[in-house]
């Protein structure tokens, strides 16, 4: 068996840097992903303030220990063999949401749903689209999350990182992508510029979008939302349905019959089941329509190339 990268010595050092109660070992990632699958992270560290984030990131970088920033795990598939590295999750101070006039300053660990609710409370319009996206502000910025005609790029002014703020024009925001996919930096927060609006129409809009989701999406099952990116001029769900894949399964991983764009976990799926199903769907859709679907879901750990 290969030697483990994350040794007891590394765990002890992480405990000194982040506080013992903020370091979990052999933590099942099924508890931290909305797919509810995935193996163990050798170390799972909650960074609750700037200083512990700085100390932990400097340590793992200088020692060349593999690390990964997890948000709410709502777009994440971790392999069954887990991750022999350090998962860093922001918490505490990074969950703060402040309102300054028409601006919202949110920590990266704040829920984007909660941020949208705070905006609504203050009569600020522009974040309604995000009110059903179960991610963190950090994950939403990283992915340039969007729905129903809105996306983070429409409202963000800047994102903060431990090395300073990055202005919108340098965030390289495009469909489900940002500069963070390339630069690997930690997002610690974001500033959103909204518009003064009418409280009741904001709430109405949010209610309408919630009902649309409930009607169209299999929210009763664990998933990571849309499994694939929308291909140019088409819809992944439509292509998957037309390829006859509605309800197709590998183990307990299944193409939702309610919305073919979602791979769902019907109970006891493994990450391997999900991954094999993703590959099967990709291949069958390519065969049927000639379109190559690209996963939107971020994969972490070892997956056999299929
Ligand atoms: C039911 C359901 C519905 C969904 N609907 C939508 C939708 O309508 N629109 C949409 O765009 N998405 C949707 N999603 C997908 C998902 O919620 C979004 O992509 C979300 O933005 C991911 O945020 P997260 O915090 O969960 O990130 P994670 O899944 O934890 O991570 C995603 C990526 O972001 C990176 N990341 C996270 N936080 C940070 C940080 N602080 N610094 C640097 N990198 C970071 C991670 O390293 C990873 O690469 C849906 C998911 C589900 C389960």
PDB file of C-alpha atoms in Angstrom, residues 36-37 80 250-253 264-271 273-274:
ATOM      1  CA  UNK A  36     -24.019  12.323  -0.429  1.00  0.00           C
ATOM      2  CA  UNK A  37     -21.279  10.126  -1.886  1.00  0.00           C
ATOM      3  CA  UNK A  80     -14.751   6.658  -3.257  1.00  0.00           C
ATOM      4  CA  UNK A 250     -25.600   2.586 -12.736  1.00  0.00           C
ATOM      5  CA  UNK A 251     -26.224   1.140  -9.284  1.00  0.00           C
ATOM      6  CA  UNK A 252     -28.179   3.746  -7.357  1.00  0.00           C
ATOM      7  CA  UNK A 253     -26.978   6.613  -9.551  1.00  0.00           C
ATOM      8  CA  UNK A 264     -29.443  11.744  -8.762  1.00  0.00           C
ATOM      9  CA  UNK A 265     -28.499   9.442  -5.911  1.00  0.00           C
ATOM     10  CA  UNK A 266     -31.456   7.164  -5.301  1.00  0.00           C
ATOM     11  CA  UNK A 267     -30.116   6.021  -1.942  1.00  0.00           C
ATOM     12  CA  UNK A 268     -26.882   4.076  -1.875  1.00  0.00           C
ATOM     13  CA  UNK A 269     -25.001   5.289  -4.940  1.00  0.00           C
ATOM     14  CA  UNK A 270     -21.222   5.375  -4.815  1.00  0.00           C
ATOM     15  CA  UNK A 271     -19.034   8.018  -6.451  1.00  0.00           C
ATOM     16  CA  UNK A 273     -21.658   4.731  -9.876  1.00  0.00           C
ATOM     17  CA  UNK A 274     -22.131   8.462 -10.449  1.00  0.00           C
TER      18      UNK A 274
END
